[in-house]
C-alpha positions as MATLAB code, in Angstrom:
seq = 'MANLTLYASIEDTSTIESILFESMANYVIQQDGESMIILKKGLFKKKQICTIHIKERIEDEDPNQFTGGFVGYLAAELIGETELKEKILFQAVHVNTMISFQVEEAEVEDFWPNLIAATEKIGGLLFLPSGYILDSTGTELVDPDGKIVADDVQVIVAEKETKVAEESIARRRATQAVLSANKIPYIDHLPLLPDSKSVHLKSAEEIARRVSAMLIITQFVREIIVDEKPENIKASRRIAEVFLNRYGVKMNLTPAEEAFLQQEEYTKQQLVDKMWLFEAAWTMLWSVNLVDLLPEPTNICDVEAVLNLLTSYTNIGEMLVDVELRPADEILDHMDENYSYHWACVEARVNGETAPALLDEGVVLERQRAFNWLTQLQNEAWDEVTISS';
ca = [
     -11.910  196.619 -183.254;
      -9.968  195.990 -180.028;
     -12.024  194.728 -177.064;
     -10.619  195.649 -173.649;
     -12.449  194.829 -170.411;
     -11.976  196.287 -166.940;
     -13.091  193.929 -164.162;
     -13.695  196.199 -161.188;
     -15.004  196.138 -157.626;
     -16.628  199.520 -157.046;
     -18.232  200.849 -153.887;
     -20.466  203.380 -155.666;
     -21.158  202.456 -159.281;
     -23.012  205.726 -159.866;
     -19.632  207.491 -160.089;
     -18.444  205.528 -163.133;
     -19.937  207.735 -165.818;
     -18.609  210.955 -164.264;
     -15.131  209.385 -164.051;
     -15.293  208.452 -167.729;
     -16.472  211.936 -168.733;
     -13.725  213.577 -166.684;
     -10.972  211.285 -167.991;
     -11.989  211.739 -171.621;
     -12.721  215.452 -171.643;
     -10.730  215.904 -174.849;
     -13.232  213.683 -176.658;
     -16.950  214.110 -177.331;
     -19.039  211.630 -175.346;
     -22.613  210.757 -176.243;
     -25.063  208.477 -174.511;
     -26.622  205.828 -176.764;
     -29.109  203.845 -174.720;
     -27.038  201.859 -172.222;
     -23.792  202.535 -174.087;
     -21.441  205.511 -174.224;
     -20.075  206.571 -177.607;
     -16.651  208.247 -177.733;
     -16.132  210.614 -180.692;
     -12.864  212.143 -181.828;
     -13.045  215.744 -182.905;
     -12.059  216.279 -186.528;
     -11.595  219.284 -188.762;
     -15.029  218.949 -190.334;
     -16.770  216.126 -188.479;
     -16.502  213.828 -185.504;
     -15.321  210.217 -185.811;
     -16.568  207.439 -183.542;
     -13.559  205.645 -182.067;
     -14.900  203.766 -179.060;
     -18.053  202.308 -177.537;
     -18.218  201.736 -173.769;
     -20.594  199.252 -172.121;
     -21.061  199.071 -168.345;
     -22.500  195.944 -166.743;
     -23.217  195.548 -163.030;
     -23.474  192.238 -161.209;
     -26.909  191.552 -159.803;
     -27.244  190.455 -156.201;
     -26.135  186.833 -155.590;
     -24.992  186.344 -159.201;
     -22.088  183.916 -159.388;
     -18.835  185.861 -160.090;
     -17.621  183.374 -162.698;
     -20.944  183.449 -164.511;
     -21.053  187.254 -164.368;
     -17.521  187.604 -165.762;
     -18.145  185.132 -168.564;
     -15.716  182.567 -167.167;
     -12.908  185.018 -166.304;
     -12.756  183.881 -162.670;
     -12.654  180.227 -163.697;
      -9.927  180.982 -166.244;
      -7.781  182.607 -163.574;
      -8.405  179.789 -161.105;
      -7.293  177.205 -163.644;
      -4.503  178.981 -165.513;
      -2.580  181.332 -163.196;
       1.067  180.366 -162.714;
       3.172  182.014 -160.030;
       3.617  182.573 -156.325;
       0.653  181.515 -154.202;
       0.331  184.914 -152.533;
       0.134  186.713 -155.876;
      -2.356  184.189 -157.278;
      -4.545  184.680 -154.219;
      -4.520  188.444 -154.651;
      -5.475  188.312 -158.324;
      -8.195  185.737 -157.732;
      -9.447  187.679 -154.708;
      -9.823  190.740 -156.937;
     -11.613  188.749 -159.640;
     -14.004  186.939 -157.292;
     -15.238  190.283 -155.967;
     -15.792  191.998 -159.303;
     -19.157  193.740 -159.274;
     -18.789  195.801 -162.452;
     -17.448  195.115 -165.945;
     -16.591  198.004 -168.239;
     -15.869  197.003 -171.825;
     -14.105  199.346 -174.245;
     -14.498  198.550 -177.939;
     -11.829  200.710 -179.543;
     -10.971  201.136 -183.220;
      -7.607  199.424 -183.753;
      -6.043  202.495 -185.336;
      -7.077  204.662 -182.375;
      -5.877  202.467 -179.501;
      -2.497  204.192 -179.094;
      -3.974  207.707 -178.972;
      -6.887  206.643 -176.769;
      -4.742  204.650 -174.324;
      -3.761  207.513 -171.929;
      -7.419  208.459 -171.516;
      -8.425  204.877 -170.848;
      -5.710  204.454 -168.202;
      -6.675  207.785 -166.619;
     -10.171  206.350 -166.149;
      -9.155  202.875 -164.990;
      -6.689  204.281 -162.415;
      -9.574  206.036 -160.676;
     -11.824  202.957 -160.845;
      -9.352  200.147 -160.094;
      -9.458  196.503 -161.107;
      -8.041  194.106 -163.675;
      -7.736  195.152 -167.328;
      -7.925  192.275 -169.824;
      -6.473  192.895 -173.289;
      -7.218  191.133 -176.607;
      -3.636  189.828 -176.593;
      -4.353  187.859 -173.407;
      -2.312  190.124 -171.130;
      -3.883  191.178 -167.843;
      -2.879  194.597 -166.502;
      -3.609  196.390 -163.283;
      -5.608  199.598 -163.521;
      -2.426  201.674 -164.003;
      -1.493  199.744 -167.134;
       1.215  197.638 -165.458;
       1.464  194.047 -166.701;
       0.337  191.450 -164.151;
      -0.180  188.269 -166.199;
       1.129  187.247 -169.617;
      -0.950  185.394 -172.261;
       0.308  182.032 -170.933;
      -1.116  182.738 -167.471;
       2.274  183.469 -165.890;
       2.287  186.200 -163.261;
       4.977  188.692 -164.279;
       4.459  191.339 -161.581;
       6.357  191.505 -158.292;
       3.235  192.544 -156.408;
      -0.484  192.992 -156.990;
      -2.572  195.845 -155.627;
      -6.028  194.661 -154.617;
      -8.837  197.209 -154.924;
     -12.078  195.757 -153.599;
     -15.197  197.594 -152.451;
     -15.625  197.599 -148.674;
     -18.998  195.872 -148.961;
     -17.279  193.074 -150.889;
     -14.356  192.885 -148.451;
     -16.629  192.199 -145.488;
     -18.040  189.223 -147.320;
     -14.561  188.047 -148.233;
     -13.192  188.059 -144.689;
     -15.545  185.313 -143.520;
     -15.127  183.314 -146.729;
     -11.330  183.461 -146.537;
     -11.335  182.449 -142.871;
     -13.566  179.504 -143.767;
     -11.213  178.442 -146.560;
      -8.223  178.619 -144.219;
     -10.045  176.382 -141.722;
     -10.845  173.939 -144.533;
      -7.223  173.845 -145.608;
      -6.160  173.119 -142.027;
      -8.453  170.079 -142.030;
      -7.111  168.974 -145.401;
      -3.504  169.346 -144.279;
      -4.152  167.364 -141.105;
      -5.556  164.528 -143.206;
      -2.831  164.770 -145.876;
      -5.365  165.701 -148.570;
      -3.933  167.884 -151.373;
      -5.614  171.153 -152.267;
      -5.163  174.236 -154.413;
      -5.217  177.788 -153.107;
      -7.388  179.297 -155.795;
     -10.708  177.447 -155.744;
     -13.411  180.150 -155.893;
     -14.638  181.161 -152.448;
     -18.143  180.430 -151.257;
     -20.393  183.327 -150.224;
     -20.561  184.336 -146.583;
     -23.341  183.375 -144.180;
     -25.120  186.714 -144.562;
     -25.294  186.731 -148.360;
     -26.079  183.060 -149.011;
     -29.765  182.243 -149.551;
     -30.526  178.800 -148.168;
     -33.570  176.783 -149.085;
     -36.125  176.763 -146.276;
     -36.403  173.802 -143.908;
     -39.769  172.940 -145.455;
     -38.397  173.020 -149.016;
     -35.573  170.724 -147.964;
     -37.889  168.341 -146.105;
     -40.259  168.056 -149.074;
     -37.391  167.535 -151.550;
     -35.700  164.859 -149.472;
     -38.984  163.031 -148.807;
     -39.806  162.811 -152.513;
     -36.240  161.669 -153.266;
     -36.311  158.948 -150.634;
     -39.602  157.542 -151.878;
     -38.156  157.380 -155.388;
     -34.926  155.750 -154.199;
     -36.828  153.193 -152.141;
     -38.823  152.367 -155.291;
     -35.513  151.819 -157.099;
     -34.182  149.690 -154.265;
     -37.148  147.365 -154.538;
     -36.961  146.849 -158.304;
     -33.203  146.237 -158.195;
     -34.005  143.022 -156.329;
     -36.320  141.829 -159.075;
     -36.677  143.740 -162.344;
     -39.650  141.740 -163.625;
     -42.401  143.967 -165.106;
     -44.929  142.872 -162.489;
     -42.532  143.796 -159.680;
     -41.928  147.231 -161.201;
     -45.681  147.862 -161.372;
     -46.197  146.750 -157.783;
     -43.311  148.900 -156.541;
     -44.627  151.879 -158.517;
     -48.051  151.549 -156.863;
     -46.412  151.489 -153.425;
     -44.328  154.570 -154.276;
     -47.419  156.452 -155.410;
     -49.229  155.510 -152.194;
     -46.356  156.942 -150.142;
     -46.120  160.076 -152.260;
     -49.814  160.745 -151.728;
     -49.778  159.801 -148.040;
     -46.797  162.047 -147.391;
     -48.301  164.837 -149.450;
     -45.199  165.321 -151.590;
     -46.333  164.072 -154.989;
     -46.440  167.694 -156.123;
     -42.796  168.009 -155.107;
     -41.571  165.494 -157.667;
     -39.462  167.066 -160.386;
     -40.408  166.561 -164.060;
     -37.531  164.105 -164.443;
     -38.645  162.131 -161.385;
     -42.235  161.949 -162.635;
     -41.019  160.633 -165.978;
     -38.652  158.175 -164.294;
     -41.412  156.777 -162.102;
     -43.550  155.975 -165.168;
     -40.883  154.159 -167.192;
     -41.649  150.591 -168.177;
     -38.040  149.458 -167.913;
     -34.756  150.785 -166.565;
     -31.089  150.469 -167.412;
     -28.710  149.337 -164.700;
     -27.007  152.744 -164.770;
     -30.299  154.582 -164.226;
     -30.971  152.499 -161.141;
     -27.448  152.952 -159.785;
     -27.603  156.722 -160.296;
     -30.847  156.963 -158.362;
     -29.546  154.789 -155.520;
     -26.628  157.172 -155.017;
     -29.140  159.894 -154.150;
     -29.277  158.426 -150.645;
     -26.050  160.349 -150.046;
     -27.592  163.652 -151.130;
     -30.582  162.809 -148.948;
     -28.356  162.243 -145.910;
     -26.811  165.696 -146.389;
     -30.251  167.286 -146.634;
     -31.477  165.465 -143.526;
     -28.394  166.695 -141.677;
     -29.041  170.266 -142.855;
     -32.450  170.261 -141.137;
     -31.253  168.466 -137.974;
     -32.955  165.132 -138.668;
     -29.581  163.393 -138.472;
     -26.906  164.543 -136.035;
     -23.667  163.997 -137.882;
     -22.202  164.501 -141.320;
     -19.119  162.267 -141.024;
     -16.111  162.305 -143.310;
     -17.202  161.082 -146.777;
     -15.279  157.810 -146.683;
     -18.230  155.400 -146.555;
     -21.779  155.311 -147.841;
     -24.479  156.458 -145.473;
     -26.660  154.184 -143.328;
     -29.421  153.506 -145.858;
     -31.583  151.608 -143.385;
     -31.421  154.478 -140.905;
     -32.496  156.923 -143.624;
     -35.473  154.792 -144.636;
     -36.468  154.128 -141.047;
     -36.435  157.864 -140.418;
     -38.758  158.420 -143.358;
     -41.223  155.737 -142.304;
     -41.253  157.006 -138.713;
     -43.478  159.831 -139.945;
     -46.983  159.417 -141.292;
     -46.894  162.512 -143.487;
     -44.859  165.585 -144.292;
     -46.694  167.611 -141.674;
     -45.326  165.416 -138.890;
     -41.806  165.724 -140.264;
     -42.041  169.512 -140.484;
     -42.629  169.679 -136.733;
     -39.147  168.252 -136.162;
     -37.104  170.001 -138.876;
     -34.927  172.982 -138.059;
     -32.497  174.517 -140.509;
     -28.926  174.522 -139.258;
     -27.092  177.887 -139.132;
     -25.789  179.058 -142.501;
     -22.180  179.195 -141.321;
     -22.303  175.546 -140.184;
     -23.677  174.445 -143.557;
     -21.098  176.529 -145.444;
     -18.243  175.122 -143.325;
     -19.119  171.555 -144.335;
     -19.816  172.604 -147.922;
     -16.416  174.270 -148.234;
     -14.664  171.120 -146.988;
     -16.656  168.963 -149.389;
     -15.875  171.378 -152.232;
     -12.153  170.803 -151.687;
     -12.675  167.055 -151.226;
     -14.369  166.997 -154.614;
     -11.413  168.728 -156.261;
      -9.001  166.261 -154.618;
     -11.047  163.256 -155.769;
     -11.302  164.477 -159.360;
      -7.594  165.330 -159.461;
      -6.708  161.845 -158.214;
      -8.998  160.168 -160.750;
      -7.642  162.216 -163.663;
      -4.108  161.211 -162.667;
      -5.045  157.543 -162.304;
      -4.557  157.608 -158.544;
      -6.635  156.486 -155.579;
      -8.613  159.220 -153.833;
      -6.682  160.496 -150.780;
      -7.599  159.736 -147.165;
     -10.027  156.995 -148.247;
     -12.441  159.587 -149.653;
     -15.316  158.052 -151.618;
     -15.832  160.188 -154.735;
     -19.431  159.017 -155.151;
     -20.316  160.160 -151.632;
     -18.492  163.477 -152.126;
     -20.245  164.075 -155.456;
     -23.762  163.551 -154.105;
     -23.079  165.702 -151.071;
     -21.931  168.458 -153.409;
     -25.143  168.083 -155.407;
     -27.150  168.575 -152.224;
     -25.051  171.532 -151.041;
     -25.240  173.283 -154.420;
     -29.017  172.958 -154.409;
     -29.757  173.956 -150.847;
     -27.445  177.003 -150.947;
     -28.903  178.071 -154.327;
     -25.494  179.234 -155.618;
     -26.609  178.946 -159.237;
     -30.342  179.140 -158.477;
     -30.829  175.801 -160.249;
     -33.794  173.443 -159.982;
     -32.948  169.984 -158.647;
     -32.939  168.358 -162.090;
     -30.493  170.998 -163.383;
     -27.970  171.104 -160.520;
     -24.486  171.233 -162.067;
     -21.338  169.754 -160.575;
     -17.966  169.990 -162.278;
     -16.342  166.588 -162.620;
];
């Protein structure tokens, strides 16, 4: 069985089935639940030669997750001219429909003209079992080693997807201008962030409650780092619980934070990891206008200023009076820069080099954790936020 997949960006997905029926009129097509069965007419009976599955991306689903890693594969493996790489990745990032064709090996050659007749009308990238990537006309674009072999790439993206892309591309270009000015290396094919209209930010209250709980936990850690004696841990835990109750955010602790708070002893690494959360907290405070600036991530934040801000309020209600979520485009602008900073830091570390432009990878990492959570790109709970490293 040969598995071929068309990664497409379609304006009206309701037309797909009629296109398939029209393109394969010389075959018998039957509906089988959510699949389409293609039957070849024989002298005495029909033979099943292909099964077609259609999958549509749900709103806000990450393109790489939807495509089963296809976008990430392209971002990492494509070799060729920058302009061509951008076009292919642009097409892949805006895929909203996957059509998989499971064809009997012996029937591929006969079935091929019908398949291409359908894909030409739909558009997109056709991935073959051999590893080749074709355009929808059957022309080779990429070989199995990731090398772009075409002279040009036709991009076919639904208008509704293109509108989103225009803002995201403009944002990436602005980020790259900042990177160039600071002599920070970058790659052209990092996946684009969503635009300001499609991103779903956490509310100002959600952010304020999350950051308050985090800061109380990190202050608890700060106190026991000074003296890790059991009696000091117990005393610090009681103080933390008083603040959690007074602030009214005990219910906002995550399961991992609740378990952490009740531990009898801690490793040095556990304490260090929690202390770094001050950087994520600073980003969250900036996102709701409780701090004015999000400076370049070259130094750790002002820990004393963060703690003083927390203690300047008696409870979460007082803080909520002052919080105001920044505009989505402002948050995405800073997130996109940090996204590229993170790539540059990881690349430098992997190559045994110092991070460029005095970037602090720890600061960059925690900011990315905060951005990933508050923009809900993967819809992950705080304890499950993922960051590639």
